């Protein structure tokens, strides 16, 4: 690998670090923010608008990069992200902060898509597996240290500074991209399909809003079911528009049966990932009573074995078919999820670490392979929108996943206490002094166990879907 490639990889890692830090560091500052800005009733919008604008950016910037080149757009996306960060840092009202978070999310979604597309442009197939493995490790490390950094800043400085931490990292990324990214990028003569892009954006808005509302509203309510119907109608309109344009937003190859299977697996895979990130550390703290530092037990092994699996993938990626690699990787992932169902409140922490390592092995093969297959399916001219499609599907998977798993947990905890004729607010269960600690632990354990069982079932479904792929296709034959 050349020096230029290494510098580009480092720039991408820095971009990933920025995004991952921003996702988790804000959670530590929410109490201080809502108290300072008197905005407790609006606090959820700090996350929902970030998610929404990020999802929109994945498709828009993916297509724009195919038309106008990736280097300048990647730098622009970093500028947008940093501008949003600076605006968040100087916010003096909740509304201004929410709007600034929207700008931040727009830059984050663009960076995510363009980073994946850049990896597809610059690196060979074998190199991509290693780079994605390192990238996943950077994401995990950033998510791990961000709450610590945020806590220190809240004590020594103020919540405003948590949004400014990424400014020097972003500037460094821009310099490295400017100096090292020497790919020749020519402007396409294709016209941007503004009508299709606008309708697609409306579809994304309604779909994300419906998925985000699933945890708090019934499926048949307008907030969920109504918005889903509107999103489906919008999607049908979008499909009709795309049939009549010369340069559609989404390449026709992404609508094949094979790509549909890949995208469904990608969606389900992402839902399992968000469950691992959220509930594994919480299981150790809320159920087993370990200190926050012990939450590294499930995170570190998963990250390390994700990298190891990525290196292994780089060695076998051209030797075995997509079906074999994905099936084996997803089966390993499902086995790891099954292991989590065996955990008990008294289980030794090393068992959590062992099962997390198995899950990391599965993710290292499946998560990376799914992206590579989609990128290799389309031409170089469409690799941006292909990467954007993967980023969008992953966002949907994590959004629906966290809502669905949260719904499962809340219902199980509520049902547990209803047996004792108690109606409790599940959002305050950990601080409710009127409930026995043993009952809190038991109710949460049942809920977490059901989540792990659900993840195992989803993992098996992914394996079955992988069997539907062609038996002979290797990645270099796409």
Short mmCIF file of C-alpha atoms in Angstrom, two decimals, residues 3-477:
data_model
loop_
_atom_site.label_atom_id
_atom_site.label_comp_id
_atom_site.label_asym_id
_atom_site.label_seq_id
_atom_site.Cartn_x
_atom_site.Cartn_y
_atom_site.Cartn_z
CA UNK A 3 2.00 6.31 1.32
CA UNK A 4 -0.81 8.23 -0.38
CA UNK A 5 -3.25 5.39 0.25
CA UNK A 6 -2.22 5.19 3.90
CA UNK A 7 -2.78 8.93 4.34
CA UNK A 8 -6.20 8.70 2.69
CA UNK A 9 -7.06 5.80 5.00
CA UNK A 10 -5.94 7.85 8.00
CA UNK A 11 -8.14 10.75 6.84
CA UNK A 12 -11.12 8.38 6.57
CA UNK A 13 -10.39 7.02 10.04
CA UNK A 14 -10.37 10.59 11.37
CA UNK A 15 -13.74 11.22 9.72
CA UNK A 16 -15.13 8.04 11.27
CA UNK A 17 -13.76 9.07 14.65
CA UNK A 18 -15.56 12.42 14.39
CA UNK A 19 -18.89 10.82 13.59
CA UNK A 20 -18.64 8.15 16.27
CA UNK A 21 -17.59 10.62 18.97
CA UNK A 22 -20.47 12.93 18.13
CA UNK A 23 -23.03 10.12 18.40
CA UNK A 24 -22.07 9.08 21.93
CA UNK A 25 -20.52 12.16 23.54
CA UNK A 26 -23.77 14.12 23.30
CA UNK A 27 -25.59 11.59 25.50
CA UNK A 28 -23.32 12.46 28.45
CA UNK A 29 -24.15 16.14 28.11
CA UNK A 30 -27.94 15.93 27.69
CA UNK A 31 -28.75 16.57 31.39
CA UNK A 32 -26.52 19.66 31.42
CA UNK A 33 -27.87 20.91 28.08
CA UNK A 34 -31.57 20.62 28.92
CA UNK A 35 -30.98 22.22 32.31
CA UNK A 36 -28.98 25.12 30.88
CA UNK A 37 -31.29 25.75 27.92
CA UNK A 38 -34.53 24.80 29.70
CA UNK A 39 -35.44 22.31 26.97
CA UNK A 40 -36.22 18.94 28.54
CA UNK A 41 -39.37 18.54 26.42
CA UNK A 42 -37.32 19.03 23.23
CA UNK A 43 -34.32 16.85 24.12
CA UNK A 44 -35.34 13.93 21.89
CA UNK A 45 -35.18 16.19 18.84
CA UNK A 46 -31.41 16.52 19.32
CA UNK A 47 -31.14 12.90 18.20
CA UNK A 48 -34.07 12.56 15.80
CA UNK A 49 -33.10 15.52 13.60
CA UNK A 50 -29.48 14.32 13.50
CA UNK A 51 -30.64 10.89 12.36
CA UNK A 52 -33.09 12.32 9.83
CA UNK A 53 -30.70 14.72 8.08
CA UNK A 54 -27.98 12.07 8.13
CA UNK A 55 -30.26 9.59 6.34
CA UNK A 56 -31.21 12.18 3.72
CA UNK A 57 -27.55 13.05 3.08
CA UNK A 58 -26.57 9.44 2.40
CA UNK A 59 -28.53 9.31 -0.85
CA UNK A 60 -28.10 12.91 -1.97
CA UNK A 61 -24.34 13.09 -1.57
CA UNK A 62 -23.87 9.59 -2.97
CA UNK A 63 -25.48 10.64 -6.24
CA UNK A 64 -23.77 14.04 -6.29
CA UNK A 65 -20.36 12.40 -5.89
CA UNK A 66 -21.03 10.18 -8.91
CA UNK A 67 -21.81 13.27 -10.99
CA UNK A 68 -19.27 15.80 -9.71
CA UNK A 69 -16.47 13.80 -8.07
CA UNK A 70 -15.80 12.75 -4.50
CA UNK A 71 -12.75 14.70 -3.33
CA UNK A 72 -14.30 18.17 -3.21
CA UNK A 73 -17.63 16.85 -1.93
CA UNK A 74 -15.89 14.93 0.87
CA UNK A 75 -14.12 18.13 1.88
CA UNK A 76 -17.42 20.03 1.65
CA UNK A 77 -19.15 17.44 3.84
CA UNK A 78 -16.45 17.89 6.50
CA UNK A 79 -16.96 21.67 6.33
CA UNK A 80 -20.74 21.19 6.78
CA UNK A 81 -20.12 18.90 9.76
CA UNK A 82 -17.66 21.33 11.36
CA UNK A 83 -19.99 24.28 10.72
CA UNK A 84 -22.78 22.37 12.47
CA UNK A 85 -20.42 21.55 15.34
CA UNK A 86 -19.38 25.19 15.76
CA UNK A 87 -23.01 26.33 15.70
CA UNK A 88 -23.88 23.69 18.32
CA UNK A 89 -21.00 24.92 20.45
CA UNK A 90 -22.20 28.52 20.46
CA UNK A 91 -25.89 27.70 20.89
CA UNK A 92 -27.80 29.72 23.45
CA UNK A 93 -31.27 28.26 22.85
CA UNK A 94 -32.70 24.79 22.40
CA UNK A 95 -34.23 25.56 19.00
CA UNK A 96 -30.92 26.90 17.67
CA UNK A 97 -29.11 23.82 19.00
CA UNK A 98 -31.62 21.46 17.35
CA UNK A 99 -31.23 23.22 13.99
CA UNK A 100 -27.44 23.10 14.36
CA UNK A 101 -27.63 19.38 15.07
CA UNK A 102 -29.53 19.03 11.80
CA UNK A 103 -26.63 20.64 9.94
CA UNK A 104 -24.24 18.38 11.80
CA UNK A 105 -26.23 15.29 10.81
CA UNK A 106 -26.23 16.39 7.17
CA UNK A 107 -22.44 16.54 7.21
CA UNK A 108 -22.16 13.24 9.08
CA UNK A 109 -24.36 11.34 6.61
CA UNK A 110 -22.41 12.78 3.68
CA UNK A 111 -19.07 11.88 5.28
CA UNK A 112 -20.23 8.31 5.95
CA UNK A 113 -21.34 7.74 2.35
CA UNK A 114 -18.40 9.47 0.69
CA UNK A 115 -15.89 7.68 2.92
CA UNK A 116 -17.26 4.29 1.84
CA UNK A 117 -17.28 5.40 -1.80
CA UNK A 118 -13.70 6.69 -1.52
CA UNK A 119 -12.55 3.35 -0.11
CA UNK A 120 -14.22 1.68 -3.10
CA UNK A 121 -12.44 4.07 -5.47
CA UNK A 122 -8.94 4.08 -4.03
CA UNK A 123 -8.39 0.59 -2.62
CA UNK A 124 -8.34 -2.86 -4.20
CA UNK A 125 -10.83 -5.47 -2.99
CA UNK A 126 -8.33 -7.18 -0.65
CA UNK A 127 -7.22 -3.84 0.78
CA UNK A 128 -10.80 -2.73 1.41
CA UNK A 129 -11.37 -5.54 3.90
CA UNK A 130 -8.39 -4.44 6.00
CA UNK A 131 -9.31 -0.75 5.80
CA UNK A 132 -12.93 -1.48 6.81
CA UNK A 133 -11.67 -3.58 9.70
CA UNK A 134 -9.49 -0.75 10.98
CA UNK A 135 -12.36 1.68 10.38
CA UNK A 136 -14.70 -0.41 12.52
CA UNK A 137 -12.12 -0.46 15.30
CA UNK A 138 -11.79 3.33 15.18
CA UNK A 139 -15.58 3.62 15.44
CA UNK A 140 -15.68 1.33 18.48
CA UNK A 141 -12.76 3.05 20.23
CA UNK A 142 -14.30 6.47 19.62
CA UNK A 143 -17.63 5.31 21.03
CA UNK A 144 -15.81 3.90 24.05
CA UNK A 145 -13.75 6.95 24.99
CA UNK A 146 -16.28 9.63 24.00
CA UNK A 147 -18.36 9.41 27.23
CA UNK A 148 -15.15 9.67 29.28
CA UNK A 149 -13.98 12.72 27.33
CA UNK A 150 -17.45 14.22 27.58
CA UNK A 151 -17.53 13.70 31.34
CA UNK A 152 -14.16 15.39 31.81
CA UNK A 153 -15.21 18.35 29.66
CA UNK A 154 -18.45 18.77 31.61
CA UNK A 155 -16.50 18.87 34.86
CA UNK A 156 -13.62 21.09 33.72
CA UNK A 157 -15.31 23.25 31.06
CA UNK A 158 -18.94 23.20 29.87
CA UNK A 159 -21.20 21.24 27.52
CA UNK A 160 -20.46 23.72 24.71
CA UNK A 161 -16.96 22.26 24.33
CA UNK A 162 -18.10 18.73 23.52
CA UNK A 163 -19.20 19.99 20.09
CA UNK A 164 -15.86 21.69 19.44
CA UNK A 165 -13.63 18.66 20.06
CA UNK A 166 -13.97 17.56 16.44
CA UNK A 167 -12.86 20.83 14.85
CA UNK A 168 -9.08 20.11 14.84
CA UNK A 169 -9.72 16.51 13.74
CA UNK A 170 -11.87 17.70 10.84
CA UNK A 171 -9.27 20.25 9.73
CA UNK A 172 -6.60 17.53 9.78
CA UNK A 173 -8.82 15.28 7.65
CA UNK A 174 -9.33 18.02 5.08
CA UNK A 175 -5.58 18.65 4.82
CA UNK A 176 -4.81 14.95 4.34
CA UNK A 177 -7.53 14.58 1.69
CA UNK A 178 -6.29 17.68 -0.15
CA UNK A 179 -2.68 16.48 -0.14
CA UNK A 180 -3.15 12.74 -0.73
CA UNK A 181 -6.35 12.21 -2.72
CA UNK A 182 -5.02 12.55 -6.26
CA UNK A 183 -7.71 10.62 -8.13
CA UNK A 184 -8.69 12.13 -11.46
CA UNK A 185 -12.33 13.16 -11.21
CA UNK A 186 -14.23 14.38 -14.23
CA UNK A 187 -17.61 16.08 -14.13
CA UNK A 188 -20.44 14.07 -15.67
CA UNK A 189 -22.71 15.53 -18.34
CA UNK A 190 -25.72 13.87 -16.75
CA UNK A 191 -28.37 16.17 -15.30
CA UNK A 192 -29.27 15.75 -11.66
CA UNK A 193 -32.80 14.36 -11.33
CA UNK A 194 -34.09 17.03 -8.92
CA UNK A 195 -37.69 15.82 -9.06
CA UNK A 196 -36.74 12.25 -8.17
CA UNK A 197 -34.31 13.46 -5.52
CA UNK A 198 -37.01 15.62 -3.90
CA UNK A 199 -39.55 12.78 -3.81
CA UNK A 200 -36.91 10.37 -2.44
CA UNK A 201 -36.11 12.87 0.32
CA UNK A 202 -39.80 13.10 1.28
CA UNK A 203 -39.94 9.27 1.37
CA UNK A 204 -36.93 9.15 3.70
CA UNK A 205 -38.43 11.79 6.02
CA UNK A 206 -41.72 9.92 6.45
CA UNK A 207 -40.05 6.50 6.78
CA UNK A 208 -37.53 7.59 9.40
CA UNK A 209 -40.21 9.42 11.37
CA UNK A 210 -42.43 6.32 11.34
CA UNK A 211 -39.60 4.04 12.51
CA UNK A 212 -38.53 6.47 15.22
CA UNK A 213 -42.10 6.70 16.53
CA UNK A 214 -42.54 2.92 16.77
CA UNK A 215 -41.19 2.73 20.32
CA UNK A 216 -43.68 5.28 21.72
CA UNK A 217 -46.77 4.89 19.51
CA UNK A 218 -48.96 1.91 18.45
CA UNK A 219 -48.34 0.53 14.98
CA UNK A 220 -51.87 1.41 13.84
CA UNK A 221 -51.54 5.05 14.95
CA UNK A 222 -50.96 7.82 12.41
CA UNK A 223 -47.48 8.41 13.83
CA UNK A 224 -46.42 4.93 12.68
CA UNK A 225 -48.93 3.25 10.36
CA UNK A 226 -50.15 6.47 8.77
CA UNK A 227 -46.65 7.71 8.00
CA UNK A 228 -45.68 4.29 6.65
CA UNK A 229 -48.61 4.39 4.21
CA UNK A 230 -47.59 7.87 3.09
CA UNK A 231 -43.99 6.72 2.64
CA UNK A 232 -45.10 3.74 0.53
CA UNK A 233 -47.21 6.01 -1.69
CA UNK A 234 -44.23 8.35 -2.04
CA UNK A 235 -41.99 5.42 -2.96
CA UNK A 236 -44.41 4.36 -5.72
CA UNK A 237 -44.38 7.91 -7.08
CA UNK A 238 -40.58 7.90 -6.98
CA UNK A 239 -40.43 4.61 -8.92
CA UNK A 240 -42.69 6.02 -11.65
CA UNK A 241 -40.55 9.16 -11.94
CA UNK A 242 -37.35 7.11 -12.23
CA UNK A 243 -38.75 5.05 -15.12
CA UNK A 244 -38.98 8.16 -17.28
CA UNK A 245 -35.61 9.81 -16.68
CA UNK A 246 -32.33 9.24 -18.54
CA UNK A 247 -30.15 9.24 -15.41
CA UNK A 248 -32.11 7.70 -12.48
CA UNK A 249 -31.08 8.41 -8.91
CA UNK A 250 -30.67 4.69 -8.15
CA UNK A 251 -28.97 2.39 -10.73
CA UNK A 252 -31.27 -0.30 -12.11
CA UNK A 253 -28.82 -3.05 -11.06
CA UNK A 254 -29.67 -2.29 -7.43
CA UNK A 255 -33.26 -3.41 -8.07
CA UNK A 256 -32.33 -6.98 -9.00
CA UNK A 257 -33.51 -9.92 -6.89
CA UNK A 258 -29.95 -10.61 -5.78
CA UNK A 259 -29.41 -7.02 -4.62
CA UNK A 260 -32.76 -7.07 -2.82
CA UNK A 261 -31.58 -10.08 -0.80
CA UNK A 262 -28.26 -8.37 -0.05
CA UNK A 263 -30.02 -5.19 1.12
CA UNK A 264 -32.42 -7.11 3.37
CA UNK A 265 -29.48 -8.90 4.98
CA UNK A 266 -27.72 -5.56 5.38
CA UNK A 267 -30.83 -4.12 7.05
CA UNK A 268 -31.19 -7.02 9.50
CA UNK A 269 -27.44 -7.14 10.15
CA UNK A 270 -27.48 -3.48 11.19
CA UNK A 271 -30.37 -4.05 13.58
CA UNK A 272 -28.33 -6.73 15.37
CA UNK A 273 -25.33 -4.39 15.54
CA UNK A 274 -27.25 -1.61 17.28
CA UNK A 275 -28.54 -4.15 19.82
CA UNK A 276 -24.98 -5.27 20.57
CA UNK A 277 -23.74 -1.69 20.95
CA UNK A 278 -26.60 -0.61 23.23
CA UNK A 279 -27.58 -3.65 25.28
CA UNK A 280 -24.35 -5.56 25.91
CA UNK A 281 -22.76 -2.82 28.06
CA UNK A 282 -26.13 -2.15 29.71
CA UNK A 283 -26.54 -5.86 30.57
CA UNK A 284 -23.28 -5.79 32.50
CA UNK A 285 -24.10 -2.58 34.35
CA UNK A 286 -27.86 -2.79 34.99
CA UNK A 287 -28.22 -6.55 35.46
CA UNK A 288 -24.84 -7.82 36.63
CA UNK A 289 -23.99 -4.67 38.62
CA UNK A 290 -20.54 -4.06 37.15
CA UNK A 291 -18.93 -0.62 36.96
CA UNK A 292 -19.08 1.42 33.72
CA UNK A 293 -15.43 0.59 32.98
CA UNK A 294 -16.42 -3.08 32.74
CA UNK A 295 -18.60 -2.20 29.73
CA UNK A 296 -15.39 -2.52 27.70
CA UNK A 297 -15.64 -6.29 28.17
CA UNK A 298 -18.17 -6.75 25.32
CA UNK A 299 -16.86 -3.83 23.23
CA UNK A 300 -13.13 -4.58 23.03
CA UNK A 301 -13.32 -8.29 22.05
CA UNK A 302 -15.97 -7.55 19.41
CA UNK A 303 -13.78 -4.81 17.91
CA UNK A 304 -10.58 -6.86 17.97
CA UNK A 305 -12.14 -9.93 16.38
CA UNK A 306 -13.93 -7.71 13.85
CA UNK A 307 -10.47 -6.56 12.71
CA UNK A 308 -9.12 -10.12 12.73
CA UNK A 309 -12.06 -11.31 10.64
CA UNK A 310 -11.51 -8.43 8.20
CA UNK A 311 -7.90 -9.52 7.68
CA UNK A 312 -9.08 -13.08 7.19
CA UNK A 313 -11.65 -11.84 4.68
CA UNK A 314 -8.94 -10.08 2.68
CA UNK A 315 -7.22 -13.48 2.22
CA UNK A 316 -10.27 -15.47 1.12
CA UNK A 317 -12.40 -12.85 -0.62
CA UNK A 318 -11.42 -13.99 -4.14
CA UNK A 319 -11.12 -17.70 -3.34
CA UNK A 320 -14.67 -18.43 -2.22
CA UNK A 321 -18.09 -17.39 -3.47
CA UNK A 322 -20.15 -14.60 -1.94
CA UNK A 323 -22.69 -17.18 -0.80
CA UNK A 324 -20.12 -19.21 1.15
CA UNK A 325 -18.45 -16.20 2.80
CA UNK A 326 -21.72 -14.55 3.80
CA UNK A 327 -23.35 -17.80 4.96
CA UNK A 328 -20.40 -18.75 7.18
CA UNK A 329 -20.02 -15.20 8.57
CA UNK A 330 -23.73 -14.86 9.33
CA UNK A 331 -23.83 -18.33 10.92
CA UNK A 332 -20.95 -17.34 13.21
CA UNK A 333 -22.85 -14.16 14.08
CA UNK A 334 -26.00 -16.14 14.90
CA UNK A 335 -23.99 -18.54 17.10
CA UNK A 336 -22.61 -15.56 19.03
CA UNK A 337 -26.13 -14.20 19.53
CA UNK A 338 -27.29 -17.62 20.74
CA UNK A 339 -24.47 -17.55 23.28
CA UNK A 340 -25.81 -14.28 24.70
CA UNK A 341 -29.17 -15.96 25.36
CA UNK A 342 -27.35 -18.26 27.79
CA UNK A 343 -26.11 -15.38 29.97
CA UNK A 344 -27.51 -15.03 33.48
CA UNK A 345 -27.17 -12.26 36.08
CA UNK A 346 -24.51 -14.32 37.86
CA UNK A 347 -22.55 -15.23 34.69
CA UNK A 348 -18.83 -14.40 34.69
CA UNK A 349 -17.95 -11.29 32.58
CA UNK A 350 -15.58 -13.38 30.47
CA UNK A 351 -18.57 -15.21 28.98
CA UNK A 352 -19.90 -11.91 27.67
CA UNK A 353 -16.47 -11.17 26.23
CA UNK A 354 -16.28 -14.63 24.63
CA UNK A 355 -19.65 -14.35 22.91
CA UNK A 356 -18.89 -10.75 21.85
CA UNK A 357 -15.69 -12.00 20.21
CA UNK A 358 -17.67 -14.58 18.21
CA UNK A 359 -20.10 -11.85 17.17
CA UNK A 360 -17.16 -9.67 16.09
CA UNK A 361 -15.93 -12.51 13.88
CA UNK A 362 -19.34 -12.68 12.22
CA UNK A 363 -19.62 -8.94 11.71
CA UNK A 364 -16.11 -8.65 10.28
CA UNK A 365 -17.02 -11.02 7.47
CA UNK A 366 -20.65 -10.11 6.83
CA UNK A 367 -20.70 -6.32 7.34
CA UNK A 368 -17.74 -5.73 5.04
CA UNK A 369 -18.75 -8.30 2.43
CA UNK A 370 -22.23 -6.82 2.02
CA UNK A 371 -20.76 -3.41 1.18
CA UNK A 372 -18.20 -4.85 -1.25
CA UNK A 373 -20.83 -6.84 -3.15
CA UNK A 374 -22.99 -3.76 -3.69
CA UNK A 375 -20.01 -1.64 -4.76
CA UNK A 376 -18.78 -4.29 -7.20
CA UNK A 377 -22.25 -4.74 -8.71
CA UNK A 378 -22.39 -1.24 -10.18
CA UNK A 379 -19.97 0.62 -12.42
CA UNK A 380 -17.38 3.05 -11.07
CA UNK A 381 -19.66 5.89 -12.15
CA UNK A 382 -22.36 4.70 -9.73
CA UNK A 383 -20.26 3.62 -6.77
CA UNK A 384 -21.25 6.74 -4.80
CA UNK A 385 -24.99 6.12 -4.93
CA UNK A 386 -24.38 2.40 -4.28
CA UNK A 387 -22.42 3.27 -1.13
CA UNK A 388 -25.16 5.74 -0.20
CA UNK A 389 -27.78 3.01 -0.58
CA UNK A 390 -25.85 0.77 1.83
CA UNK A 391 -25.44 3.64 4.33
CA UNK A 392 -29.16 4.41 4.09
CA UNK A 393 -30.20 0.78 4.60
CA UNK A 394 -27.87 0.53 7.59
CA UNK A 395 -29.40 3.67 9.07
CA UNK A 396 -32.89 2.23 8.60
CA UNK A 397 -31.82 -1.06 10.17
CA UNK A 398 -30.39 0.64 13.23
CA UNK A 399 -33.37 3.00 13.53
CA UNK A 400 -35.97 0.26 13.34
CA UNK A 401 -33.79 -2.04 15.42
CA UNK A 402 -33.41 0.31 18.38
CA UNK A 403 -37.12 1.19 18.25
CA UNK A 404 -38.23 -2.46 18.02
CA UNK A 405 -35.86 -3.66 20.74
CA UNK A 406 -36.84 -0.73 22.96
CA UNK A 407 -40.49 -1.65 22.46
CA UNK A 408 -39.77 -5.27 23.40
CA UNK A 409 -37.89 -4.23 26.54
CA UNK A 410 -40.50 -1.70 27.68
CA UNK A 411 -43.41 -4.11 27.17
CA UNK A 412 -41.70 -6.95 29.01
CA UNK A 413 -40.70 -4.75 31.96
CA UNK A 414 -44.24 -3.28 32.15
CA UNK A 415 -45.86 -6.75 31.98
CA UNK A 416 -43.55 -8.00 34.74
CA UNK A 417 -44.76 -5.35 37.20
CA UNK A 418 -48.38 -5.61 36.13
CA UNK A 419 -48.34 -9.05 37.75
CA UNK A 420 -47.89 -7.16 41.04
CA UNK A 421 -50.61 -4.64 40.07
CA UNK A 422 -47.96 -1.98 39.53
CA UNK A 423 -48.04 0.50 36.64
CA UNK A 424 -44.56 1.95 36.34
CA UNK A 425 -42.78 4.41 34.09
CA UNK A 426 -40.10 2.27 32.42
CA UNK A 427 -38.01 5.36 31.60
CA UNK A 428 -37.32 5.88 35.33
CA UNK A 429 -37.10 2.27 36.45
CA UNK A 430 -33.40 2.48 37.38
CA UNK A 431 -34.01 5.45 39.69
CA UNK A 432 -37.38 4.36 41.12
CA UNK A 433 -36.74 3.87 44.86
CA UNK A 434 -40.18 2.37 45.40
CA UNK A 435 -39.26 -0.87 43.60
CA UNK A 436 -37.12 -3.69 44.97
CA UNK A 437 -33.75 -3.89 43.28
CA UNK A 438 -34.18 -7.63 42.78
CA UNK A 439 -37.40 -7.01 40.83
CA UNK A 440 -35.70 -4.36 38.67
CA UNK A 441 -32.87 -6.75 37.85
CA UNK A 442 -35.21 -9.65 37.12
CA UNK A 443 -37.53 -7.62 34.87
CA UNK A 444 -34.62 -6.19 32.90
CA UNK A 445 -32.98 -9.60 32.61
CA UNK A 446 -36.12 -11.10 31.06
CA UNK A 447 -36.32 -8.17 28.65
CA UNK A 448 -32.65 -8.36 27.63
CA UNK A 449 -32.88 -12.11 27.23
CA UNK A 450 -35.83 -11.70 24.83
CA UNK A 451 -33.80 -9.14 22.87
CA UNK A 452 -30.92 -11.60 22.53
CA UNK A 453 -33.34 -14.35 21.43
CA UNK A 454 -34.74 -11.96 18.82
CA UNK A 455 -31.22 -11.19 17.58
CA UNK A 456 -30.53 -14.92 17.26
CA UNK A 457 -33.71 -15.43 15.23
CA UNK A 458 -32.84 -12.46 13.00
CA UNK A 459 -29.35 -13.93 12.55
CA UNK A 460 -30.79 -17.28 11.41
CA UNK A 461 -33.07 -15.45 8.95
CA UNK A 462 -29.97 -13.76 7.53
CA UNK A 463 -28.29 -17.15 7.06
CA UNK A 464 -31.35 -18.49 5.22
CA UNK A 465 -31.40 -15.39 2.99
CA UNK A 466 -27.71 -15.89 2.17
CA UNK A 467 -28.56 -19.35 0.84
CA UNK A 468 -30.71 -17.63 -1.80
CA UNK A 469 -27.64 -16.05 -3.42
CA UNK A 470 -25.96 -17.60 -6.49
CA UNK A 471 -23.62 -20.44 -5.54
CA UNK A 472 -20.79 -19.71 -7.96
CA UNK A 473 -20.45 -15.92 -7.90
CA UNK A 474 -17.18 -14.60 -6.51
CA UNK A 475 -16.61 -10.94 -5.76
CA UNK A 476 -14.19 -10.41 -8.66
CA UNK A 477 -16.78 -11.83 -11.08
#
